[in-house]
Amino acid sequence: MTEEEKAAQKAKPVATSPIPGTPWCVVWTGDDRVFFYNPTTRLSMWDRPEELIGRADVDKTIQEPPHKKATEDGKKMGKEELETSTTEDAIDDEPIKAKKRKKDDVKDVDSEKEAAMEAEIRAARERAIVPLEARMKQFKDMLLERGVSAFSTWEKELHKIVFDPRYLLLNPKERKLVFDQYVKTRAEEERKEKKNKTMQAKEDFRKMMEEAKLNTRTTFSEFASKHAKDLRFKLIEKMKDREAMYTEFMTALRKKEKEDSKNRGEKVRSLVSVGFERMC
């Protein structure tokens, strides 16, 4: 076994102890490190969760690793094992299916715990190697890729990102900091994107009206009936906005036709005047 394999073996979890009144457990690794695991959310972290800060019972639990205490109190553990064995013998009266289901459930939970712990350990090693700026960028990219809303809250958006490996690249304080920065900048970007999208939709709608070669006698109902399936028509979501744009377009069209008619009349009168002068 190589030194790296030995180190990885030592880094695996060897004991765990639940913290009363909370969903958290204290977990010890073979190399005497401690981290915290929440089996409900499958979240693990090296830093102590906020709700556990300042609790004397948590300090005491950390200072008394159960696996080391078991070694020191071998005789006591032997007695407990005997009692446990007696209890297990009593449980043998349970139906076989119920026992098997219970064992499978415990096995699944243990597997999930171990997977989460190993993920946290790998992330901790990566945090020690990769610069903070690079990790923050990856976390921000994850927020964007996962479609995290800039107009929501951290708690509401957490389910979108908590199972992404990049979630563990930062500690809790760094995650919240990057999220707050993302929300601030992304909100402005989304506003600009929405504005540009609206402007483009209106421009496409105007082009559609120009291509339709409308005349001043065409009603909006006739226009809408003919072009309702056109994507450019649908991109303007509200019917009243479509009609307002159509009315504006038709007003401009009537004005143009009136000016063209006036210009033609002036041209005709000018030609008649010139012809009359020549005759004289």
PDB file of C-alpha atoms in Angstrom:
ATOM      1  CA  MET A   1       0.000   0.000   0.000  1.00  0.00           C
ATOM      2  CA  THR A   2       1.393   3.402  -1.022  1.00  0.00           C
ATOM      3  CA  GLU A   3       1.686   6.361   1.349  1.00  0.00           C
ATOM      4  CA  GLU A   4      -1.183   8.077  -0.461  1.00  0.00           C
ATOM      5  CA  GLU A   5      -3.404   5.003  -0.057  1.00  0.00           C
ATOM      6  CA  LYS A   6      -2.495   4.798   3.623  1.00  0.00           C
ATOM      7  CA  ALA A   7      -3.389   8.459   4.088  1.00  0.00           C
ATOM      8  CA  ALA A   8      -6.718   7.944   2.288  1.00  0.00           C
ATOM      9  CA  GLN A   9      -7.445   4.919   4.498  1.00  0.00           C
ATOM     10  CA  LYS A  10      -6.753   6.926   7.652  1.00  0.00           C
ATOM     11  CA  ALA A  11      -8.975   9.768   6.431  1.00  0.00           C
ATOM     12  CA  LYS A  12     -12.062   7.547   6.351  1.00  0.00           C
ATOM     13  CA  PRO A  13     -14.722   7.960   9.090  1.00  0.00           C
ATOM     14  CA  VAL A  14     -14.277   5.617  12.068  1.00  0.00           C
ATOM     15  CA  ALA A  15     -16.918   6.822  14.535  1.00  0.00           C
ATOM     16  CA  THR A  16     -19.972   9.045  14.820  1.00  0.00           C
ATOM     17  CA  SER A  17     -22.082  10.459  17.634  1.00  0.00           C
ATOM     18  CA  PRO A  18     -25.473  12.242  17.303  1.00  0.00           C
ATOM     19  CA  ILE A  19     -25.963  15.645  18.946  1.00  0.00           C
ATOM     20  CA  PRO A  20     -29.202  15.739  21.005  1.00  0.00           C
ATOM     21  CA  GLY A  21     -31.884  18.164  19.840  1.00  0.00           C
ATOM     22  CA  THR A  22     -30.313  18.675  16.403  1.00  0.00           C
ATOM     23  CA  PRO A  23     -30.098  16.776  13.091  1.00  0.00           C
ATOM     24  CA  TRP A  24     -26.289  16.879  13.278  1.00  0.00           C
ATOM     25  CA  CYS A  25     -23.736  14.177  14.106  1.00  0.00           C
ATOM     26  CA  VAL A  26     -20.090  14.527  15.104  1.00  0.00           C
ATOM     27  CA  VAL A  27     -17.869  12.335  12.914  1.00  0.00           C
ATOM     28  CA  TRP A  28     -14.266  11.281  13.637  1.00  0.00           C
ATOM     29  CA  THR A  29     -11.819  10.124  10.948  1.00  0.00           C
ATOM     30  CA  GLY A  30      -8.929   7.713  11.361  1.00  0.00           C
ATOM     31  CA  ASP A  31      -6.410  10.569  11.327  1.00  0.00           C
ATOM     32  CA  ASP A  32      -8.107  12.207  14.382  1.00  0.00           C
ATOM     33  CA  ARG A  33      -9.968  14.887  12.449  1.00  0.00           C
ATOM     34  CA  VAL A  34     -13.556  15.905  13.221  1.00  0.00           C
ATOM     35  CA  PHE A  35     -16.355  17.096  10.960  1.00  0.00           C
ATOM     36  CA  PHE A  36     -20.134  17.442  11.196  1.00  0.00           C
ATOM     37  CA  TYR A  37     -22.743  15.510   9.193  1.00  0.00           C
ATOM     38  CA  ASN A  38     -26.487  16.104   8.749  1.00  0.00           C
ATOM     39  CA  PRO A  39     -28.126  12.843   7.540  1.00  0.00           C
ATOM     40  CA  THR A  40     -31.392  14.654   6.785  1.00  0.00           C
ATOM     41  CA  THR A  41     -29.888  16.982   4.171  1.00  0.00           C
ATOM     42  CA  ARG A  42     -26.798  14.775   3.535  1.00  0.00           C
ATOM     43  CA  LEU A  43     -24.681  17.838   4.207  1.00  0.00           C
ATOM     44  CA  SER A  44     -21.230  17.508   5.799  1.00  0.00           C
ATOM     45  CA  MET A  45     -18.850  20.279   6.805  1.00  0.00           C
ATOM     46  CA  TRP A  46     -15.552  20.789   8.631  1.00  0.00           C
ATOM     47  CA  ASP A  47     -16.632  24.048  10.266  1.00  0.00           C
ATOM     48  CA  ARG A  48     -19.030  23.817  13.178  1.00  0.00           C
ATOM     49  CA  PRO A  49     -22.637  24.644  12.126  1.00  0.00           C
ATOM     50  CA  GLU A  50     -23.977  27.898  13.538  1.00  0.00           C
ATOM     51  CA  GLU A  51     -26.570  26.181  15.772  1.00  0.00           C
ATOM     52  CA  LEU A  52     -23.784  24.178  17.477  1.00  0.00           C
ATOM     53  CA  ILE A  53     -21.508  27.126  18.247  1.00  0.00           C
ATOM     54  CA  GLY A  54     -21.115  27.810  21.987  1.00  0.00           C
ATOM     55  CA  ARG A  55     -22.659  24.522  23.132  1.00  0.00           C
ATOM     56  CA  ALA A  56     -20.714  22.916  25.987  1.00  0.00           C
ATOM     57  CA  ASP A  57     -22.193  19.462  25.318  1.00  0.00           C
ATOM     58  CA  VAL A  58     -20.812  19.553  21.763  1.00  0.00           C
ATOM     59  CA  ASP A  59     -17.360  20.492  23.089  1.00  0.00           C
ATOM     60  CA  LYS A  60     -17.513  17.569  25.513  1.00  0.00           C
ATOM     61  CA  THR A  61     -18.628  15.157  22.785  1.00  0.00           C
ATOM     62  CA  ILE A  62     -15.725  16.179  20.549  1.00  0.00           C
ATOM     63  CA  GLN A  63     -13.226  15.769  23.411  1.00  0.00           C
ATOM     64  CA  GLU A  64     -14.439  12.219  24.127  1.00  0.00           C
ATOM     65  CA  PRO A  65     -14.251  10.211  20.876  1.00  0.00           C
ATOM     66  CA  PRO A  66     -16.305   7.028  21.377  1.00  0.00           C
ATOM     67  CA  HIS A  67     -13.839   4.811  19.509  1.00  0.00           C
ATOM     68  CA  LYS A  68     -10.951   5.856  21.805  1.00  0.00           C
ATOM     69  CA  LYS A  69     -13.094   5.612  24.894  1.00  0.00           C
ATOM     70  CA  ALA A  70     -13.984   2.076  23.840  1.00  0.00           C
ATOM     71  CA  THR A  71     -10.312   1.112  23.718  1.00  0.00           C
ATOM     72  CA  GLU A  72      -9.626   2.539  27.177  1.00  0.00           C
ATOM     73  CA  ASP A  73     -12.683   0.896  28.719  1.00  0.00           C
ATOM     74  CA  GLY A  74     -12.251  -2.530  27.155  1.00  0.00           C
ATOM     75  CA  LYS A  75     -13.803  -4.408  30.031  1.00  0.00           C
ATOM     76  CA  LYS A  76     -16.765  -2.077  30.167  1.00  0.00           C
ATOM     77  CA  MET A  77     -17.292  -2.424  26.425  1.00  0.00           C
ATOM     78  CA  GLY A  78     -17.092  -6.190  26.800  1.00  0.00           C
ATOM     79  CA  LYS A  79     -19.930  -6.065  29.264  1.00  0.00           C
ATOM     80  CA  GLU A  80     -21.945  -3.789  26.984  1.00  0.00           C
ATOM     81  CA  GLU A  81     -21.331  -6.114  24.042  1.00  0.00           C
ATOM     82  CA  LEU A  82     -22.661  -8.979  26.150  1.00  0.00           C
ATOM     83  CA  GLU A  83     -25.769  -6.973  26.979  1.00  0.00           C
ATOM     84  CA  THR A  84     -26.145  -6.011  23.322  1.00  0.00           C
ATOM     85  CA  SER A  85     -25.803  -9.644  22.328  1.00  0.00           C
ATOM     86  CA  THR A  86     -28.527 -10.587  24.820  1.00  0.00           C
ATOM     87  CA  THR A  87     -30.766  -7.844  23.424  1.00  0.00           C
ATOM     88  CA  GLU A  88     -30.159  -9.019  19.878  1.00  0.00           C
ATOM     89  CA  ASP A  89     -31.095 -12.541  20.894  1.00  0.00           C
ATOM     90  CA  ALA A  90     -34.392 -11.191  22.200  1.00  0.00           C
ATOM     91  CA  ILE A  91     -35.003  -9.378  18.933  1.00  0.00           C
ATOM     92  CA  ASP A  92     -34.682 -12.695  17.087  1.00  0.00           C
ATOM     93  CA  ASP A  93     -38.369 -13.227  17.799  1.00  0.00           C
ATOM     94  CA  GLU A  94     -39.216 -10.466  15.307  1.00  0.00           C
ATOM     95  CA  PRO A  95     -40.498 -11.536  11.887  1.00  0.00           C
ATOM     96  CA  ILE A  96     -37.686 -12.297   9.460  1.00  0.00           C
ATOM     97  CA  LYS A  97     -38.899  -9.814   6.872  1.00  0.00           C
ATOM     98  CA  ALA A  98     -39.057  -6.968   9.402  1.00  0.00           C
ATOM     99  CA  LYS A  99     -35.492  -7.696  10.537  1.00  0.00           C
ATOM    100  CA  LYS A 100     -34.191  -7.794   6.988  1.00  0.00           C
ATOM    101  CA  ARG A 101     -35.932  -4.517   6.125  1.00  0.00           C
ATOM    102  CA  LYS A 102     -34.452  -2.846   9.185  1.00  0.00           C
ATOM    103  CA  LYS A 103     -30.937  -4.027   8.343  1.00  0.00           C
ATOM    104  CA  ASP A 104     -31.286  -2.849   4.751  1.00  0.00           C
ATOM    105  CA  ASP A 105     -32.431   0.605   5.920  1.00  0.00           C
ATOM    106  CA  VAL A 106     -29.471   0.911   8.276  1.00  0.00           C
ATOM    107  CA  LYS A 107     -27.133  -0.236   5.529  1.00  0.00           C
ATOM    108  CA  ASP A 108     -28.508   2.379   3.116  1.00  0.00           C
ATOM    109  CA  VAL A 109     -28.151   5.184   5.661  1.00  0.00           C
ATOM    110  CA  ASP A 110     -24.592   4.101   6.479  1.00  0.00           C
ATOM    111  CA  SER A 111     -23.710   4.045   2.779  1.00  0.00           C
ATOM    112  CA  GLU A 112     -25.140   7.530   2.295  1.00  0.00           C
ATOM    113  CA  LYS A 113     -23.241   8.817   5.317  1.00  0.00           C
ATOM    114  CA  GLU A 114     -19.970   7.339   4.127  1.00  0.00           C
ATOM    115  CA  ALA A 115     -20.443   8.734   0.605  1.00  0.00           C
ATOM    116  CA  ALA A 116     -21.179  12.200   1.971  1.00  0.00           C
ATOM    117  CA  MET A 117     -18.214  12.051   4.332  1.00  0.00           C
ATOM    118  CA  GLU A 118     -15.837  10.979   1.589  1.00  0.00           C
ATOM    119  CA  ALA A 119     -17.153  13.787  -0.662  1.00  0.00           C
ATOM    120  CA  GLU A 120     -16.477  16.321   2.091  1.00  0.00           C
ATOM    121  CA  ILE A 121     -12.974  14.948   2.646  1.00  0.00           C
ATOM    122  CA  ARG A 122     -12.179  15.186  -1.092  1.00  0.00           C
ATOM    123  CA  ALA A 123     -13.557  18.727  -1.168  1.00  0.00           C
ATOM    124  CA  ALA A 124     -11.457  19.707   1.853  1.00  0.00           C
ATOM    125  CA  ARG A 125      -8.320  18.515   0.073  1.00  0.00           C
ATOM    126  CA  GLU A 126      -9.279  20.451  -3.056  1.00  0.00           C
ATOM    127  CA  ARG A 127      -9.951  23.572  -0.964  1.00  0.00           C
ATOM    128  CA  ALA A 128      -6.404  23.293   0.348  1.00  0.00           C
ATOM    129  CA  ILE A 129      -4.958  23.170  -3.191  1.00  0.00           C
ATOM    130  CA  VAL A 130      -7.194  25.332  -5.404  1.00  0.00           C
ATOM    131  CA  PRO A 131      -6.989  29.136  -4.817  1.00  0.00           C
ATOM    132  CA  LEU A 132     -10.057  30.730  -3.246  1.00  0.00           C
ATOM    133  CA  GLU A 133     -10.684  32.980  -6.265  1.00  0.00           C
ATOM    134  CA  ALA A 134     -10.853  29.983  -8.618  1.00  0.00           C
ATOM    135  CA  ARG A 135     -13.181  28.099  -6.270  1.00  0.00           C
ATOM    136  CA  MET A 136     -15.470  31.123  -5.950  1.00  0.00           C
ATOM    137  CA  LYS A 137     -15.658  31.374  -9.749  1.00  0.00           C
ATOM    138  CA  GLN A 138     -16.619  27.689 -10.038  1.00  0.00           C
ATOM    139  CA  PHE A 139     -19.286  28.174  -7.386  1.00  0.00           C
ATOM    140  CA  LYS A 140     -20.692  31.201  -9.234  1.00  0.00           C
ATOM    141  CA  ASP A 141     -20.706  29.240 -12.514  1.00  0.00           C
ATOM    142  CA  MET A 142     -22.666  26.507 -10.733  1.00  0.00           C
ATOM    143  CA  LEU A 143     -25.290  29.029  -9.565  1.00  0.00           C
ATOM    144  CA  LEU A 144     -25.739  30.238 -13.143  1.00  0.00           C
ATOM    145  CA  GLU A 145     -25.841  26.751 -14.679  1.00  0.00           C
ATOM    146  CA  ARG A 146     -28.344  25.497 -12.107  1.00  0.00           C
ATOM    147  CA  GLY A 147     -30.706  28.370 -12.850  1.00  0.00           C
ATOM    148  CA  VAL A 148     -30.564  29.923  -9.389  1.00  0.00           C
ATOM    149  CA  SER A 149     -32.933  32.907  -9.366  1.00  0.00           C
ATOM    150  CA  ALA A 150     -31.553  36.337  -8.572  1.00  0.00           C
ATOM    151  CA  PHE A 151     -34.901  37.291  -7.087  1.00  0.00           C
ATOM    152  CA  SER A 152     -35.156  34.435  -4.569  1.00  0.00           C
ATOM    153  CA  THR A 153     -33.515  33.538  -1.230  1.00  0.00           C
ATOM    154  CA  TRP A 154     -30.618  31.247  -0.304  1.00  0.00           C
ATOM    155  CA  GLU A 155     -32.945  28.883   1.567  1.00  0.00           C
ATOM    156  CA  LYS A 156     -35.372  28.524  -1.368  1.00  0.00           C
ATOM    157  CA  GLU A 157     -32.642  27.944  -3.965  1.00  0.00           C
ATOM    158  CA  LEU A 158     -30.474  25.584  -1.869  1.00  0.00           C
ATOM    159  CA  HIS A 159     -32.122  22.405  -3.201  1.00  0.00           C
ATOM    160  CA  LYS A 160     -30.887  23.247  -6.726  1.00  0.00           C
ATOM    161  CA  ILE A 161     -27.206  23.198  -5.792  1.00  0.00           C
ATOM    162  CA  VAL A 162     -26.653  21.199  -2.591  1.00  0.00           C
ATOM    163  CA  PHE A 163     -25.907  17.943  -4.477  1.00  0.00           C
ATOM    164  CA  ASP A 164     -23.542  19.532  -7.009  1.00  0.00           C
ATOM    165  CA  PRO A 165     -19.881  18.627  -6.226  1.00  0.00           C
ATOM    166  CA  ARG A 166     -18.928  22.293  -6.593  1.00  0.00           C
ATOM    167  CA  TYR A 167     -21.136  23.142  -3.612  1.00  0.00           C
ATOM    168  CA  LEU A 168     -18.436  21.783  -1.282  1.00  0.00           C
ATOM    169  CA  LEU A 169     -15.665  23.937  -2.779  1.00  0.00           C
ATOM    170  CA  LEU A 170     -16.468  26.721  -0.300  1.00  0.00           C
ATOM    171  CA  ASN A 171     -17.201  26.840   3.414  1.00  0.00           C
ATOM    172  CA  PRO A 172     -20.641  28.107   4.599  1.00  0.00           C
ATOM    173  CA  LYS A 173     -19.577  31.757   4.974  1.00  0.00           C
ATOM    174  CA  GLU A 174     -17.932  31.795   1.540  1.00  0.00           C
ATOM    175  CA  ARG A 175     -21.010  30.207  -0.079  1.00  0.00           C
ATOM    176  CA  LYS A 176     -23.304  32.877   1.344  1.00  0.00           C
ATOM    177  CA  LEU A 177     -20.889  35.641   0.299  1.00  0.00           C
ATOM    178  CA  VAL A 178     -20.720  34.424  -3.311  1.00  0.00           C
ATOM    179  CA  PHE A 179     -24.505  33.924  -3.408  1.00  0.00           C
ATOM    180  CA  ASP A 180     -25.113  37.520  -2.242  1.00  0.00           C
ATOM    181  CA  GLN A 181     -22.684  38.842  -4.878  1.00  0.00           C
ATOM    182  CA  TYR A 182     -24.316  36.669  -7.558  1.00  0.00           C
ATOM    183  CA  VAL A 183     -27.814  37.895  -6.661  1.00  0.00           C
ATOM    184  CA  LYS A 184     -26.743  41.535  -6.843  1.00  0.00           C
ATOM    185  CA  THR A 185     -25.031  41.309 -10.240  1.00  0.00           C
ATOM    186  CA  ARG A 186     -27.358  38.721 -11.780  1.00  0.00           C
ATOM    187  CA  ALA A 187     -30.487  40.742 -10.923  1.00  0.00           C
ATOM    188  CA  GLU A 188     -29.194  43.661 -12.987  1.00  0.00           C
ATOM    189  CA  GLU A 189     -28.176  41.325 -15.818  1.00  0.00           C
ATOM    190  CA  GLU A 190     -31.628  39.718 -15.866  1.00  0.00           C
ATOM    191  CA  ARG A 191     -33.296  43.138 -16.030  1.00  0.00           C
ATOM    192  CA  LYS A 192     -31.128  44.096 -19.017  1.00  0.00           C
ATOM    193  CA  GLU A 193     -31.770  40.756 -20.705  1.00  0.00           C
ATOM    194  CA  LYS A 194     -35.523  41.144 -20.228  1.00  0.00           C
ATOM    195  CA  LYS A 195     -35.419  44.700 -21.593  1.00  0.00           C
ATOM    196  CA  ASN A 196     -33.394  43.651 -24.655  1.00  0.00           C
ATOM    197  CA  LYS A 197     -35.703  40.685 -25.234  1.00  0.00           C
ATOM    198  CA  THR A 198     -38.763  42.957 -25.129  1.00  0.00           C
ATOM    199  CA  MET A 199     -37.192  45.452 -27.539  1.00  0.00           C
ATOM    200  CA  GLN A 200     -36.262  42.676 -29.967  1.00  0.00           C
ATOM    201  CA  ALA A 201     -39.789  41.225 -29.805  1.00  0.00           C
ATOM    202  CA  LYS A 202     -41.291  44.621 -30.668  1.00  0.00           C
ATOM    203  CA  GLU A 203     -38.879  45.091 -33.553  1.00  0.00           C
ATOM    204  CA  ASP A 204     -39.768  41.653 -34.948  1.00  0.00           C
ATOM    205  CA  PHE A 205     -43.489  42.450 -34.591  1.00  0.00           C
ATOM    206  CA  ARG A 206     -43.035  45.683 -36.601  1.00  0.00           C
ATOM    207  CA  LYS A 207     -41.168  43.804 -39.345  1.00  0.00           C
ATOM    208  CA  MET A 208     -44.010  41.304 -39.495  1.00  0.00           C
ATOM    209  CA  MET A 209     -46.511  44.135 -40.045  1.00  0.00           C
ATOM    210  CA  GLU A 210     -44.305  45.634 -42.766  1.00  0.00           C
ATOM    211  CA  GLU A 211     -44.039  42.288 -44.541  1.00  0.00           C
ATOM    212  CA  ALA A 212     -47.836  41.840 -44.352  1.00  0.00           C
ATOM    213  CA  LYS A 213     -48.297  44.796 -46.792  1.00  0.00           C
ATOM    214  CA  LEU A 214     -51.269  46.142 -44.869  1.00  0.00           C
ATOM    215  CA  ASN A 215     -53.613  48.830 -46.122  1.00  0.00           C
ATOM    216  CA  THR A 216     -55.464  51.407 -44.042  1.00  0.00           C
ATOM    217  CA  ARG A 217     -58.730  49.458 -44.287  1.00  0.00           C
ATOM    218  CA  THR A 218     -57.334  46.297 -42.647  1.00  0.00           C
ATOM    219  CA  THR A 219     -58.654  45.851 -39.100  1.00  0.00           C
ATOM    220  CA  PHE A 220     -56.651  44.482 -36.174  1.00  0.00           C
ATOM    221  CA  SER A 221     -59.001  41.485 -35.933  1.00  0.00           C
ATOM    222  CA  GLU A 222     -58.258  40.556 -39.550  1.00  0.00           C
ATOM    223  CA  PHE A 223     -54.531  40.981 -38.987  1.00  0.00           C
ATOM    224  CA  ALA A 224     -54.553  38.934 -35.761  1.00  0.00           C
ATOM    225  CA  SER A 225     -56.578  36.131 -37.326  1.00  0.00           C
ATOM    226  CA  LYS A 226     -54.138  35.809 -40.211  1.00  0.00           C
ATOM    227  CA  HIS A 227     -50.880  36.009 -38.214  1.00  0.00           C
ATOM    228  CA  ALA A 228     -51.840  34.396 -34.887  1.00  0.00           C
ATOM    229  CA  LYS A 229     -49.572  31.387 -35.514  1.00  0.00           C
ATOM    230  CA  ASP A 230     -46.517  33.491 -36.354  1.00  0.00           C
ATOM    231  CA  LEU A 231     -43.890  33.273 -33.597  1.00  0.00           C
ATOM    232  CA  ARG A 232     -43.289  37.019 -33.852  1.00  0.00           C
ATOM    233  CA  PHE A 233     -46.978  37.562 -33.043  1.00  0.00           C
ATOM    234  CA  LYS A 234     -46.790  35.248 -30.005  1.00  0.00           C
ATOM    235  CA  LEU A 235     -43.648  36.874 -28.576  1.00  0.00           C
ATOM    236  CA  ILE A 236     -45.732  39.925 -27.676  1.00  0.00           C
ATOM    237  CA  GLU A 237     -47.539  38.211 -24.816  1.00  0.00           C
ATOM    238  CA  LYS A 238     -50.501  40.537 -24.171  1.00  0.00           C
ATOM    239  CA  MET A 239     -53.179  41.108 -26.815  1.00  0.00           C
ATOM    240  CA  LYS A 240     -53.634  44.731 -25.750  1.00  0.00           C
ATOM    241  CA  ASP A 241     -49.921  45.382 -26.433  1.00  0.00           C
ATOM    242  CA  ARG A 242     -50.231  43.818 -29.891  1.00  0.00           C
ATOM    243  CA  GLU A 243     -53.255  45.966 -30.675  1.00  0.00           C
ATOM    244  CA  ALA A 244     -51.521  49.106 -29.389  1.00  0.00           C
ATOM    245  CA  MET A 245     -48.527  48.447 -31.664  1.00  0.00           C
ATOM    246  CA  TYR A 246     -50.851  47.736 -34.583  1.00  0.00           C
ATOM    247  CA  THR A 247     -52.769  50.981 -33.989  1.00  0.00           C
ATOM    248  CA  GLU A 248     -49.511  52.929 -33.844  1.00  0.00           C
ATOM    249  CA  PHE A 249     -48.328  51.295 -37.076  1.00  0.00           C
ATOM    250  CA  MET A 250     -51.619  52.036 -38.874  1.00  0.00           C
ATOM    251  CA  THR A 251     -51.596  55.675 -37.697  1.00  0.00           C
ATOM    252  CA  ALA A 252     -48.140  56.098 -39.198  1.00  0.00           C
ATOM    253  CA  LEU A 253     -49.264  54.317 -42.382  1.00  0.00           C
ATOM    254  CA  ARG A 254     -52.287  56.624 -42.815  1.00  0.00           C
ATOM    255  CA  LYS A 255     -50.105  59.673 -42.231  1.00  0.00           C
ATOM    256  CA  LYS A 256     -47.636  58.465 -44.864  1.00  0.00           C
ATOM    257  CA  GLU A 257     -50.408  57.789 -47.383  1.00  0.00           C
ATOM    258  CA  LYS A 258     -51.846  61.249 -46.775  1.00  0.00           C
ATOM    259  CA  GLU A 259     -48.451  62.874 -47.320  1.00  0.00           C
ATOM    260  CA  ASP A 260     -47.864  60.805 -50.470  1.00  0.00           C
ATOM    261  CA  SER A 261     -51.269  61.839 -51.794  1.00  0.00           C
ATOM    262  CA  LYS A 262     -50.539  65.470 -51.063  1.00  0.00           C
ATOM    263  CA  ASN A 263     -47.165  65.260 -52.816  1.00  0.00           C
ATOM    264  CA  ARG A 264     -48.745  63.628 -55.859  1.00  0.00           C
ATOM    265  CA  GLY A 265     -51.378  66.379 -56.022  1.00  0.00           C
ATOM    266  CA  GLU A 266     -48.749  69.104 -55.839  1.00  0.00           C
ATOM    267  CA  LYS A 267     -46.756  67.386 -58.575  1.00  0.00           C
ATOM    268  CA  VAL A 268     -49.809  67.166 -60.848  1.00  0.00           C
ATOM    269  CA  ARG A 269     -50.656  70.826 -60.292  1.00  0.00           C
ATOM    270  CA  SER A 270     -47.038  71.751 -61.039  1.00  0.00           C
ATOM    271  CA  LEU A 271     -47.093  69.823 -64.331  1.00  0.00           C
ATOM    272  CA  VAL A 272     -50.398  71.400 -65.355  1.00  0.00           C
ATOM    273  CA  SER A 273     -49.037  74.875 -64.580  1.00  0.00           C
ATOM    274  CA  VAL A 274     -45.904  74.273 -66.646  1.00  0.00           C
ATOM    275  CA  GLY A 275     -47.961  72.967 -69.596  1.00  0.00           C
ATOM    276  CA  PHE A 276     -50.276  75.957 -69.450  1.00  0.00           C
ATOM    277  CA  GLU A 277     -47.336  78.382 -69.490  1.00  0.00           C
ATOM    278  CA  ARG A 278     -45.892  76.667 -72.555  1.00  0.00           C
ATOM    279  CA  MET A 279     -49.211  76.965 -74.374  1.00  0.00           C
ATOM    280  CA  CYS A 280     -49.228  80.672 -73.735  1.00  0.00           C
TER     281      CYS A 280
END
